GROMACS .gro file of C-alpha atoms in nm:
model
   96
    1GLN     CA    1  -0.002  -0.054   0.012
    2PRO     CA    2   0.165   0.356  -0.075
    3ILE     CA    3   0.238   0.511   0.262
    4GLY     CA    4   0.172   0.887   0.066
    5ALA     CA    5   0.258   1.073  -0.291
    6LEU     CA    6   0.498   1.364  -0.429
    7LEU     CA    7   0.395   1.622  -0.620
    8LEU     CA    8   0.688   1.638  -0.852
    9GLU     CA    9   0.694   2.039  -0.960
   10HIS     CA   10   1.024   2.224  -0.840
   11CYS     CA   11   1.205   1.912  -0.692
   12ARG     CA   12   1.570   1.789  -0.814
   13ILE     CA   13   1.633   1.436  -0.878
   14THR     CA   14   1.951   1.239  -0.788
   15LYS     CA   15   2.187   0.978  -0.819
   16GLU     CA   16   2.339   0.903  -0.482
   17GLU     CA   17   2.519   0.605  -0.460
   18GLU     CA   18   2.516   0.249  -0.615
   19ASN     CA   19   2.084   0.131  -0.629
   20VAL     CA   20   1.971   0.505  -0.504
   21PHE     CA   21   1.834   0.781  -0.594
   22SER     CA   22   1.699   1.094  -0.399
   23ILE     CA   23   1.395   1.380  -0.444
   24SER     CA   24   1.479   1.725  -0.332
   25PHE     CA   25   1.277   2.014  -0.361
   26ILE     CA   26   1.395   2.318  -0.433
   27GLU     CA   27   1.140   2.552  -0.187
   28GLU     CA   28   1.239   2.284   0.121
   29PRO     CA   29   1.595   2.135   0.041
   30GLU     CA   30   1.629   2.000   0.341
   31ARG     CA   31   1.359   1.756   0.225
   32LYS     CA   32   1.476   1.450   0.058
   33TYR     CA   33   1.375   1.156  -0.014
   34CYS     CA   34   1.561   0.863  -0.064
   35PHE     CA   35   1.447   0.593  -0.269
   36GLU     CA   36   1.698   0.208  -0.339
   37CYS     CA   37   1.614   0.021  -0.672
   38ASP     CA   38   1.739  -0.363  -0.680
   39SER     CA   39   1.894  -0.274  -0.967
   40GLU     CA   40   2.167   0.024  -1.133
   41GLU     CA   41   1.906  -0.033  -1.436
   42GLN     CA   42   1.598   0.003  -1.259
   43CYS     CA   43   1.789   0.282  -1.116
   44GLN     CA   44   1.788   0.455  -1.416
   45GLU     CA   45   1.503   0.376  -1.566
   46TRP     CA   46   1.339   0.528  -1.254
   47ILE     CA   47   1.518   0.840  -1.261
   48GLU     CA   48   1.478   0.909  -1.634
   49ALA     CA   49   1.063   0.860  -1.579
   50LEU     CA   50   1.016   1.103  -1.280
   51LYS     CA   51   1.211   1.339  -1.508
   52ARG     CA   52   0.913   1.340  -1.722
   53ALA     CA   53   0.699   1.288  -1.542
   54SER     CA   54   0.653   1.740  -1.422
   55TYR     CA   55   0.415   1.960  -1.562
   56GLU     CA   56   0.720   2.133  -1.697
   57PHE     CA   57   0.861   1.870  -1.861
   58MET     CA   58   0.532   1.734  -2.081
   59ARG     CA   59   0.466   2.177  -2.109
   60ARG     CA   60   0.805   2.197  -2.268
   61SER     CA   61   0.745   1.932  -2.495
   62LEU     CA   62   0.377   1.979  -2.588
   63ILE     CA   63   0.576   2.339  -2.704
   64PHE     CA   64   0.844   2.199  -2.891
   65TYR     CA   65   0.582   1.967  -3.099
   66ARG     CA   66   0.341   2.187  -3.147
   67ASN     CA   67   0.638   2.454  -3.303
   68GLU     CA   68   0.713   2.214  -3.529
   69ILE     CA   69   0.388   2.088  -3.675
   70GLN     CA   70   0.321   2.416  -3.699
   71LYS     CA   71   0.649   2.520  -3.940
   72MET     CA   72   0.573   2.174  -4.112
   73THR     CA   73   0.169   2.243  -4.186
   74GLY     CA   74   0.170   2.635  -4.162
   75LYS     CA   75  -0.156   2.542  -3.912
   76ASP     CA   76  -0.119   2.588  -3.542
   77PRO     CA   77  -0.234   2.234  -3.386
   78LEU     CA   78  -0.428   2.394  -3.087
   79GLU     CA   79  -0.660   2.634  -3.294
   80GLN     CA   80  -0.893   2.366  -3.378
   81PHE     CA   81  -0.928   2.297  -2.911
   82GLY     CA   82  -0.983   2.667  -2.841
   83ILE     CA   83  -0.664   2.709  -2.690
   84SER     CA   84  -0.363   2.840  -2.901
   85GLU     CA   85  -0.389   3.176  -2.695
   86GLU     CA   86  -0.321   3.024  -2.432
   87ALA     CA   87   0.031   3.200  -2.216
   88ARG     CA   88   0.123   2.826  -2.088
   89PHE     CA   89   0.129   2.692  -2.425
   90GLN     CA   90   0.321   2.986  -2.576
   91LEU     CA   91   0.693   3.029  -2.554
   92ALA     CA   92   0.885   3.258  -2.303
   93SER     CA   93   0.944   3.450  -2.528
   94HIS     CA   94   0.607   3.464  -2.705
   95LYS     CA   95   0.434   3.578  -2.370
   96GLN     CA   96   0.280   3.922  -2.291
   0.00000   0.00000   0.00000
């Protein structure tokens, strides 16, 4: 059974030692959670998966692919959903 949940925003994932990684938070650097894996390979898989799980990573990916699609097709792929002008889906340089 899970004993809790961690919100992965503004966190730092660090390789500690063999088969061990930690999650700490930028706002609370003294709060640190260590996790031990069965193997080094499993440890690396967890680290990569956790880094990709954050909202900011997904937002940046969406912006990147949105811009690539727009370059290729000339159309904004988010326009059909009525969210093409939302600031959270804009590059920092395009924010007003």
